[in-house]
């Protein structure tokens, strides 16, 4: 099928392992610049209960059989395959009204999120199918009963209901952590731009990389889908607060306690610092950032700047600078390379934005732009959904309401003056919770006061100044490693945030029992669990031979005063507690001169290391090092080294091994405790 044919096509849904057209021709979807039909959309006739069952019964088990590293490799392969096909997506993206730069954020930004989660999954997650959450909780004095929290994949389906503004990124940023967690997904794109999502899903399915049932697509209405969600399912929604609230209170979601995440309206604010007067670098950066956030994607971004909060003394100069910059923006058909801002996604969307500008005008006056008379370089100003950037000014924002309640989801922002930092924070908070705020200042004291005032009301706060100008990702860019979401009006949800996003699709469970039983469940040796004295040194064992619980009890070594003094002079660490008997005795923690902590770690390594070449390739770190009991001259050290966790690397000839290392003295008291991290070959030479 040639999905790039010029004639309008009927979009299909991918459900139950097949591409299926709706029973009706469907609703036409129009090119945002020309008004010409691009596609028809309809989902009537689909058995939505059956597609949920397909995901649960087919996709879920296949994903859960894979380890985190295998799923990460799957995401990497998928991201690479999509990147090879990116020009096809760019070509169709112009119909949505997106310029090449806008489409880069959506297409390559979305693919980049897939690749980022693939990388994070390999680096930050173990090559297992269960995650440990936190430390062991001892529940008995004799160490026979303990608890460990674990995270395991939900055994349902994640239903992702997405917005029209990012048909690629909006799908992929949710799909990446979902699949990495081991949960299948059903994607429902917003109808206006669903043709681009459908094209990308076609290419995903064609790769054959995902197991069947891991991804399904619904083009059109979701029908009675939500009537059939259950307690192991999850639903995410991006869109208007009104629609989100209706979905959140759906009978099945409430009765089955279905996980529901919402990203809704957001009146994001940008604050210009009191120090950022006209002529400063921060003032110029602020003007550039506000103008960019108003025009990228024609302002159709959930993170776009809606409220511009500036010192009253600078407001006139700010309006003049913004008006001049916005007035130079080339508007037209994004297929024209000279165009810098395309149309809104649809004529209905343009009328919606115009209506919201009229609402805002109750509190503010238009100071730049004419919403009723678009001026374009190309495209059809009547049939296309064009709208010039509109800047408003609200002189008394403290007593206004509309500017803090109404979001015009387009190239529209309102300038609001303030006199004190406290007033700036108050104005930003009146948005009742937002995805992001930014503060442009070179004054650390102002930054501290404003950021701490904004933080409880925002999911992300960006500080911009001359130092970070070249490297900053900007006010409006959600990043895979950072939380995307916000409290209150913004929906109260949370996406991305690195591995936090993966855990949203997993169940946290407290497992209680004897340490040996917990070790069997978690795949990690715990203190008190059974251990095996190794017949040969455990460092002589490859990953194929090594077992969790393999243990070495070393010989002993007595620490002398000469050892302490030699270490002090050799390293330069002549801290008084190691060198001055009288001063050390005056210290409430010591009873005289003590050995250096790192001398203890060094001696411990000397006791447990096997020096010959072998399966252990390298020591790459130490975790959770604690010094528990001071070591004095004459104390004797011994080490208990236990294989704690084995983590083979996918597509490599080695893996990581975590060793529990406990150093004790002649009285059996713990002197030091830590984890030793080594690289070990999978097989012997």
C-alpha positions as a printed Julia matrix, in Angstrom:
685×3 Matrix{Float64}:
   0.0     0.0    0.0
   1.41    3.42  -0.96
   0.57    5.49   2.11
   2.11    8.56   0.51
  -0.3     8.61  -2.44
  -1.78   12.07  -3.17
  -5.4    10.97  -2.99
  -6.99   10.81   0.48
  -6.8     7.37   2.03
  -8.8     5.53   4.65
  -6.77    5.13   7.8
  -6.66    1.67   9.3
  -6.3     0.45  12.86
  -3.8    -2.25  13.78
  -5.68   -4.56  16.15
  -5.54   -8.25  16.91
  -2.51   -8.7   14.68
  -4.08   -7.23  11.51
  -4.73   -3.92   9.78
  -8.46   -3.22   9.87
 -10.48   -0.43   8.21
 -13.54    1.03   9.9
 -16.97    0.0    8.72
 -17.67    3.5    7.36
 -15.7     5.78   5.06
 -15.11    8.07   7.99
 -14.5    11.73   8.75
 -12.16   13.67   6.43
  -8.87   14.97   7.87
  -7.66   18.14   6.14
  -4.23   19.5    5.27
  -3.7    22.33   7.75
  -2.27   24.67   5.1
  -4.47   24.02   2.07
  -7.68   22.57   3.48
  -7.41   19.62   1.08
  -8.37   16.16   2.42
  -5.43   14.02   3.51
  -7.24   10.99   4.92
 -10.49    9.63   6.3
 -10.76    8.2    9.8
 -13.22    5.74  11.34
 -13.0     2.93  13.9
 -16.55    1.6   13.8
 -16.88   -2.18  13.83
 -13.82   -2.83  16.01
 -14.26   -5.22  18.94
 -12.5    -3.2   21.64
 -12.88   -5.85  24.31
 -11.07   -8.28  22.01
  -8.1    -5.97  21.41
  -7.6    -5.58  25.16
  -7.65   -9.37  25.46
  -5.15   -9.67  22.59
  -2.73   -7.37  24.37
  -3.11   -9.16  27.7
  -2.92  -12.68  26.32
  -0.44  -12.27  23.48
   1.67   -9.15  23.91
   2.05   -9.14  27.68
   3.42  -12.69  28.13
   5.84  -12.22  25.21
   7.24   -9.01  26.69
   7.47  -10.42  30.21
   9.53  -13.36  28.98
  12.19  -10.86  28.0
  14.66   -9.27  30.43
  15.07   -5.51  30.8
  18.21   -5.63  28.67
  16.44   -7.6   25.94
  13.6    -5.09  25.9
  16.14   -2.24  25.84
  17.83   -3.84  22.82
  14.4    -4.09  21.19
  13.84   -0.35  21.68
  17.27    0.42  20.26
  16.64   -1.63  17.14
  13.24   -0.02  16.72
  14.65    3.49  17.11
  17.37    2.81  14.56
  14.85    1.39  12.09
  12.58    4.42  12.44
  15.48    6.83  12.05
  16.27    5.23   8.7
  12.71    6.03   7.58
  12.52    9.56   9.0
  12.26   11.41   5.66
   8.98    9.62   4.93
   7.6    10.94   8.21
   8.88   14.46   7.53
   7.16   14.49   4.12
   3.77   13.7    5.64
   4.28   15.92   8.69
   3.87   19.11   6.63
   0.16   18.3    6.31
  -0.16   18.74  10.09
   1.09   22.33   9.77
   4.56   21.56  11.1
   7.71   23.1    9.68
  10.87   21.03   9.32
  12.06   22.33  12.7
   8.69   21.57  14.3
   8.73   18.09  12.81
  12.27   17.49  14.09
  10.99   17.86  17.66
   8.13   15.47  16.94
   9.83   12.87  14.75
  13.49   12.74  15.73
  12.67   13.9   19.25
  10.33   10.94  19.61
  12.79    8.48  18.1
  15.51    9.96  20.31
  13.35    9.25  23.35
  13.14    5.59  22.28
  16.92    5.45  21.96
  17.43    7.24  25.25
  15.29    4.7   27.11
  17.14    1.9   25.33
  20.43    3.29  26.6
  19.13    3.95  30.1
  17.62    0.49  30.28
  20.96   -1.13  29.49
  22.93    1.12  31.86
  20.57    1.56  34.8
  18.52   -1.63  34.95
  19.7    -5.17  35.66
  19.45   -7.92  33.08
  16.54   -9.46  34.99
  12.75   -9.46  34.87
  12.16   -7.97  38.33
  13.44   -4.79  39.95
  14.45   -4.35  43.57
  13.08   -1.23  45.19
  15.07    0.02  48.16
  17.11   -1.84  50.73
  16.31   -4.98  52.68
  14.12   -4.32  55.71
  15.28   -6.51  58.67
  12.27   -7.77  60.61
  13.94   -9.89  63.28
  16.94   -9.57  65.57
  18.31  -12.98  64.6
  18.14  -12.19  60.87
  15.7   -15.02  60.09
  12.86  -12.82  58.83
  13.19   -9.86  56.47
  11.43   -8.02  53.66
  12.31   -6.62  50.26
  10.2    -4.44  47.99
  10.15   -5.53  44.35
   8.65   -4.12  41.16
   7.1    -6.44  38.58
   5.31   -5.62  35.29
   1.57   -5.09  35.29
  -0.17   -7.97  33.53
  -2.64   -5.81  31.66
  -2.44   -3.27  28.84
  -1.49    0.41  28.81
  -4.02    2.48  26.86
  -2.42    5.71  25.61
  -4.85    8.41  24.47
  -2.74   11.12  22.88
  -3.05   14.72  21.73
  -2.95   16.07  18.16
   0.08   18.34  18.49
   2.8    15.64  18.61
   1.56   12.62  16.62
   4.98   10.88  16.8
   6.66   12.07  20.01
   3.39   11.84  21.94
   3.19    8.14  21.09
   6.87    7.25  21.47
   7.52    9.06  24.77
   4.82    6.94  26.38
   5.59    3.78  24.46
   9.29    3.66  25.4
   8.88    3.27  29.2
   5.79    1.09  28.75
   7.55   -1.5   26.59
  10.72   -1.34  28.7
   8.59   -2.18  31.74
   7.24   -5.23  29.88
   3.68   -4.0   29.29
   1.87   -3.97  25.9
   0.2    -0.79  24.65
  -2.84    0.35  22.72
  -2.26    3.76  21.13
  -5.15    6.06  20.3
  -3.9     9.19  18.5
  -5.99   12.35  18.23
  -7.9    12.28  14.96
  -6.63   15.57  13.44
  -3.11   14.23  12.87
  -3.67   10.48  13.18
  -2.44    9.87   9.62
   1.15   10.55  10.7
   0.87    8.26  13.73
  -0.63    5.55  11.54
   2.26    5.8    9.1
   4.82    5.45  11.88
   3.0     2.47  13.41
   2.92    0.82   9.97
   6.66    1.12   9.74
   7.07   -0.18  13.3
   4.98   -3.26  12.59
   6.79   -3.89   9.3
  10.14   -4.18  11.12
   8.93   -7.28  12.96
  10.95   -6.13  15.98
   8.07   -6.05  18.45
   6.38   -9.28  19.54
   2.8    -9.61  18.33
   0.34   -7.86  20.65
   2.96   -5.51  22.1
   1.55   -2.57  20.11
  -1.93   -1.95  18.75
  -3.33    1.19  17.15
  -6.85    2.6   17.1
  -7.54    5.28  14.49
 -10.8     6.97  15.4
 -13.04    6.73  18.44
 -12.15    4.31  21.24
 -15.78    3.24  21.4
 -16.45    1.16  24.51
 -12.77    0.36  25.09
 -12.67    1.92  28.56
 -15.71   -0.12  29.63
 -13.44   -3.18  29.6
 -10.31   -1.95  31.4
  -9.35   -3.84  34.55
  -7.15   -3.41  37.6
  -3.96   -4.57  35.84
  -4.43   -2.04  33.02
  -3.28    1.57  32.88
  -4.73    4.55  31.02
  -2.83    7.7   30.1
  -4.41   10.8   28.61
  -3.01   13.97  27.08
  -5.48   16.69  26.15
  -8.02   19.07  27.62
  -8.77   19.05  31.32
 -12.5    18.67  30.66
 -12.01   15.5   28.61
  -9.44   14.21  31.09
 -11.78   14.63  34.03
 -14.52   12.78  32.15
 -12.21    9.85  31.42
 -10.78    9.84  34.94
 -14.28    9.4   36.4
 -15.24    6.61  33.98
 -17.09    3.89  35.87
 -14.64    1.08  35.01
 -11.61    3.19  35.89
 -13.03    4.06  39.29
 -14.49    0.64  40.15
 -11.34   -1.26  39.11
  -8.87    1.3   40.5
  -7.23    1.52  37.08
  -4.04    3.57  37.04
  -4.84    6.85  35.3
  -2.3     9.5   34.32
  -3.41   12.83  32.89
  -1.54   15.68  31.27
  -3.98   18.53  30.75
  -4.13   22.31  30.26
  -1.12   24.23  31.48
  -0.69   27.99  31.76
   3.08   27.86  31.85
   4.9    30.99  32.91
   8.25   32.58  32.14
   9.62   35.06  34.69
  12.09   37.8   33.78
  14.35   38.6   36.72
  14.54   41.97  38.42
  18.22   42.07  37.41
  17.45   41.37  33.73
  16.97   44.91  32.49
  16.84   45.79  28.78
  20.36   45.57  27.39
  21.39   42.62  29.57
  22.05   39.2   28.09
  19.22   37.71  30.15
  16.7    40.21  28.7
  17.7    39.29  25.14
  17.59   35.56  25.95
  14.14   36.0   27.45
  12.78   37.73  24.35
  14.2    35.01  22.12
  12.79   32.21  24.3
   9.28   33.67  24.57
   9.11   34.28  20.82
  10.35   30.77  20.11
   7.82   29.17  22.45
   5.02   31.19  20.83
   5.92   30.14  17.29
   7.3    26.57  17.49
   4.45   24.24  16.45
   2.41   27.48  16.13
   2.27   27.57  19.91
   0.51   24.19  20.02
   2.69   22.78  22.76
   1.61   21.76  26.22
   4.83   23.36  27.5
   4.52   26.66  25.57
   4.82   29.96  27.46
   1.31   31.35  28.02
   2.09   33.95  30.7
   5.07   36.31  30.45
   5.81   37.74  33.9
   8.19   40.72  33.78
   9.24   43.64  36.02
   6.83   46.54  35.46
   9.7    48.88  34.63
  10.79   46.61  31.75
   7.36   45.72  30.34
   7.18   48.43  27.69
  10.62   47.56  26.31
   9.74   43.85  26.44
   6.52   44.32  24.47
   8.36   46.38  21.89
  11.12   43.78  21.48
   8.71   40.84  21.35
   6.41   42.59  18.91
   9.3    43.35  16.57
  10.63   39.79  16.71
   7.22   38.18  16.23
   6.45   40.54  13.35
   9.41   39.15  11.41
   8.16   35.55  11.66
   7.56   34.11   8.2
   4.15   32.36   8.25
   2.85   30.01   5.59
   2.77   26.49   4.2
   5.54   24.55   5.98
   6.4    22.82   2.72
   8.04   26.17   1.86
  11.55   26.15   3.39
  11.42   29.92   4.04
   8.45   29.51   6.37
   9.21   29.64  10.11
   5.69   29.08  11.46
   2.98   26.94   9.92
  -0.78   26.91  10.54
  -2.66   25.46  13.46
  -3.65   21.82  13.12
  -7.18   22.5   11.87
  -9.73   25.23  11.17
 -11.65   24.15  14.24
  -8.51   24.63  16.29
  -8.05   28.14  14.89
 -11.61   29.08  15.81
 -11.03   27.65  19.29
  -7.92   29.83  19.74
  -9.71   32.92  18.45
 -12.5    32.33  20.97
  -9.99   32.02  23.8
  -8.3    35.28  22.71
 -11.67   36.96  23.06
 -11.93   35.52  26.58
  -8.46   36.81  27.46
  -9.4    40.25  26.18
 -11.66   40.64  29.21
  -8.46   41.22  31.25
  -5.92   42.18  28.62
  -5.42   44.17  25.43
  -3.82   42.97  22.22
  -0.49   44.75  21.73
   0.88   42.75  18.78
  -0.76   40.65  16.07
  -4.25   40.48  14.57
  -6.05   37.18  15.22
  -8.75   37.89  12.61
  -6.57   38.75   9.63
  -3.74   36.24   9.07
  -0.9    37.37   6.84
   0.84   34.49   5.09
   3.7    34.07   2.62
   2.25   30.88   1.18
  -0.7    28.6    1.66
  -4.39   29.5    1.66
  -5.18   32.16   4.3
  -8.87   31.24   4.16
  -8.86   27.44   3.79
  -5.68   27.0    5.82
  -5.69   27.28   9.61
  -3.27   30.2    9.79
  -3.06   32.58  12.74
  -0.45   35.26  13.33
   1.24   35.37  16.75
  -0.79   37.41  19.22
   0.7    39.16  22.24
  -1.54   40.62  24.94
  -0.83   42.88  27.92
  -2.61   42.69  31.28
  -1.76   45.74  33.36
  -3.31   44.5   36.62
  -2.71   40.74  36.68
  -3.15   40.54  40.46
  -6.87   41.29  40.15
  -7.43   39.55  36.81
  -8.95   36.11  36.32
  -9.12   35.16  32.66
  -5.36   35.42  32.08
  -4.82   32.84  34.85
  -7.71   30.58  33.82
  -7.9    30.56  30.02
  -5.44   28.77  27.75
  -5.35   29.73  24.08
  -3.63   26.67  22.61
  -1.81   28.52  19.87
   0.7    31.35  19.26
  -0.68   33.47  22.08
   0.97   34.86  25.23
   0.11   37.55  27.76
   2.62   39.95  29.34
   2.01   40.62  33.05
   4.02   43.15  35.1
   5.23   42.63  38.66
   7.14   44.71  41.22
   8.64   42.2   43.68
   9.91   38.63  43.52
   7.13   37.6   45.88
   4.55   39.07  43.49
   6.12   37.24  40.53
   5.8    33.93  42.38
   2.2    34.7   43.29
   1.28   35.42  39.66
   2.88   32.2   38.44
   1.07   30.19  41.11
  -2.29   31.54  39.96
  -2.03   29.15  37.04
  -3.07   26.5   39.6
  -0.34   24.07  38.58
   1.67   23.87  35.37
   4.04   21.61  33.5
   6.93   24.05  33.43
   8.05   27.53  34.42
  11.25   29.31  33.54
  13.19   32.03  35.32
  15.68   34.21  33.44
  18.12   35.8   35.84
  21.8    36.09  36.64
  21.09   36.78  40.33
  21.44   33.6   42.47
  19.4    35.1   45.32
  16.49   35.93  42.98
  16.73   32.46  41.43
  16.6    30.79  44.84
  13.57   32.74  46.03
  11.55   32.35  42.86
  12.41   28.73  42.05
  11.6    27.52  45.55
   8.34   29.45  45.36
   7.45   27.9   42.0
   8.58   24.3   42.59
   5.48   22.98  44.43
   3.27   24.21  41.59
   5.31   22.92  38.65
   6.7    19.67  37.3
   9.83   21.35  35.98
  11.52   24.72  36.49
  14.26   25.93  34.14
  16.7    28.69  35.05
  18.1    30.55  32.05
  21.06   32.89  31.99
  24.17   33.84  30.02
  26.17   30.89  31.34
  23.81   28.17  30.13
  22.54   29.96  27.01
  24.47   27.86  24.49
  23.84   24.49  26.13
  20.3    24.98  27.49
  17.57   22.76  26.05
  15.08   25.58  26.62
  11.84   26.2   28.44
   9.62   23.97  26.33
  11.6    20.77  25.8
  10.54   17.71  27.82
  13.56   15.42  28.18
  13.59   11.63  28.65
  15.52   11.83  31.91
  13.36   14.56  33.46
   9.83   14.43  34.83
   7.13   15.61  32.4
   3.88   16.45  34.14
   2.57   18.85  36.71
   0.21   19.22  39.67
  -3.28   20.67  39.81
  -4.53   22.14  36.57
  -1.77   20.35  34.63
  -3.43   17.04  35.45
  -1.46   15.75  38.42
   0.27   13.18  36.24
   3.88   12.29  35.6
   5.61   10.85  32.55
   9.23   10.26  31.51
  11.7    11.05  34.31
  14.06    8.26  33.29
  13.43    5.02  35.14
  10.62    6.66  37.1
   8.54    6.41  33.93
   9.19    2.67  33.68
   8.06    2.09  37.24
   4.65    3.67  36.51
   3.81    0.43  34.68
   5.0    -1.89  37.44
   3.52   -3.04  40.73
   5.45   -2.49  43.95
   5.14   -5.48  46.28
   6.65   -6.11  49.69
   8.0    -9.66  49.89
   8.5   -11.07  53.41
  10.24  -14.24  54.47
  13.47  -15.95  55.44
  16.53  -14.43  53.7
  17.14  -17.58  51.66
  13.57  -17.48  50.32
  13.85  -13.77  49.52
  17.13  -14.39  47.7
  15.46  -17.03  45.54
  12.66  -14.62  44.58
  14.77  -11.52  44.03
  17.89  -13.04  42.5
  20.07  -11.23  45.03
  21.87  -12.72  48.05
  20.82  -11.17  51.35
  22.61  -11.28  54.73
  21.35  -14.34  56.57
  20.65  -16.3   53.38
  22.39  -19.6   52.72
  25.92  -19.3   51.39
  28.3   -21.85  49.95
  31.96  -22.03  50.78
  33.68  -22.07  47.44
  35.94  -25.04  46.78
  37.99  -22.81  44.58
  38.35  -19.07  44.81
  35.15  -17.46  43.42
  37.31  -15.13  41.3
  38.37  -18.23  39.36
  34.77  -18.82  38.25
  33.19  -17.5   35.06
  29.59  -16.29  34.95
  28.57  -19.73  33.72
  30.02  -21.31  36.88
  29.43  -18.64  39.5
  26.32  -18.9   41.68
  24.64  -16.38  43.94
  25.72  -17.19  47.49
  29.21  -18.41  46.58
  31.32  -17.21  49.49
  34.94  -16.75  50.49
  36.15  -16.39  54.1
  39.64  -14.98  53.94
  42.72  -15.29  56.07
  43.39  -12.52  58.6
  45.71   -9.54  58.76
  46.73   -7.5   61.8
  46.98   -3.74  61.41
  50.15   -2.21  62.9
  51.14    1.35  63.77
  53.75    1.15  61.03
  50.99    0.31  58.52
  49.06    3.43  59.55
  52.09    5.72  59.4
  53.28    4.31  56.08
  49.82    4.77  54.53
  49.61    8.32  55.89
  52.95    9.41  54.46
  52.51    7.45  51.22
  49.1     8.99  50.46
  49.52   12.37  52.14
  46.52   11.76  54.4
  47.99   12.85  57.76
  44.69   13.69  59.43
  45.24   14.04  63.18
  43.15   10.98  64.1
  45.72    8.8   62.35
  48.85   10.58  63.56
  48.25   12.27  66.94
  47.44    9.94  69.86
  46.39   12.67  72.27
  44.2    14.5   69.76
  42.61   11.22  68.62
  41.7    10.31  72.21
  40.0    13.7   72.59
  37.72   12.82  69.68
  34.48   11.26  71.08
  34.43    8.68  68.27
  37.93    7.29  68.8
  39.96    5.65  71.54
  43.35    6.67  70.23
  45.0     6.62  66.82
  42.96    4.81  64.18
  43.59    3.29  60.78
  42.45    5.13  57.67
  39.18    3.87  56.25
  40.77    3.44  52.84
  43.64    1.53  54.39
  41.03   -0.95  55.65
  39.49   -1.2   52.16
  42.95   -1.71  50.65
  43.88   -4.42  53.16
  40.49   -6.08  52.55
  41.21   -6.21  48.82
  44.59   -7.72  49.57
  42.86  -10.44  51.56
  40.17  -11.4   49.01
  41.76  -10.75  45.61
  43.05  -13.68  43.6
  46.0   -12.24  41.63
  46.16  -14.57  38.63
  44.56  -13.66  35.28
  41.14  -15.19  34.96
  37.43  -14.62  34.52
  37.44  -11.47  36.69
  38.37   -8.75  34.22
  38.14   -5.55  36.25
  36.91   -3.88  39.42
  34.74   -0.98  38.26
  33.47    0.44  41.53
  32.39    0.25  45.14
  28.84    0.98  46.32
  27.42    1.83  49.73
  30.76    1.99  51.56
  30.35    2.48  55.3
  32.96    2.43  58.09
  31.26    1.0   61.16
  33.88    0.4   63.88
  37.24    2.21  64.33
  40.32    0.06  63.76
  43.22    0.59  66.14
  46.8    -0.67  65.9
  46.79   -4.34  66.87
  43.3    -5.09  65.52
  42.99   -8.07  63.19
  40.91   -7.91  60.01
  39.07  -10.66  58.13
  36.79  -10.49  55.07
  33.61  -12.34  54.16
  33.08  -11.96  50.4
  29.79  -13.26  48.95
  28.5   -13.29  45.4
  25.47  -11.04  45.76
  24.11  -10.49  42.25
  24.97  -11.68  38.73
  23.99   -9.47  35.84
  25.0   -10.82  32.39
  25.23   -8.19  29.68
  23.26   -8.84  26.52
  25.34   -9.14  23.36
  28.63   -9.12  25.28
  31.15  -11.68  26.46
  31.05  -10.47  30.06
  28.69   -9.3   32.77
  28.64   -7.53  36.1
  28.92   -9.26  39.46
  28.1    -7.54  42.72
  29.89   -8.92  45.79
  28.84   -8.34  49.37
  31.98   -7.45  51.32
  31.98   -7.46  55.12
  35.17   -6.66  57.01
  35.25   -7.68  60.68
  37.77   -7.41  63.53
  39.04  -10.05  65.97
  35.88   -9.61  68.05
  33.58  -10.28  65.11
  32.42   -6.67  65.01
  31.75   -5.21  61.56
  34.48   -2.75  60.66
  33.43   -1.91  57.11
  30.67   -2.98  54.75
  30.27   -2.33  51.03
  29.54   -3.83  47.63
  32.4    -4.62  45.27
  31.54   -4.38  41.56
  33.45   -6.46  39.03
  33.35   -7.33  35.35
  33.48  -11.1   34.83
  33.82  -13.13  31.64
  30.88  -15.36  30.74
  33.14  -18.35  30.1
  36.69  -19.39  30.95
  39.36  -19.03  28.3
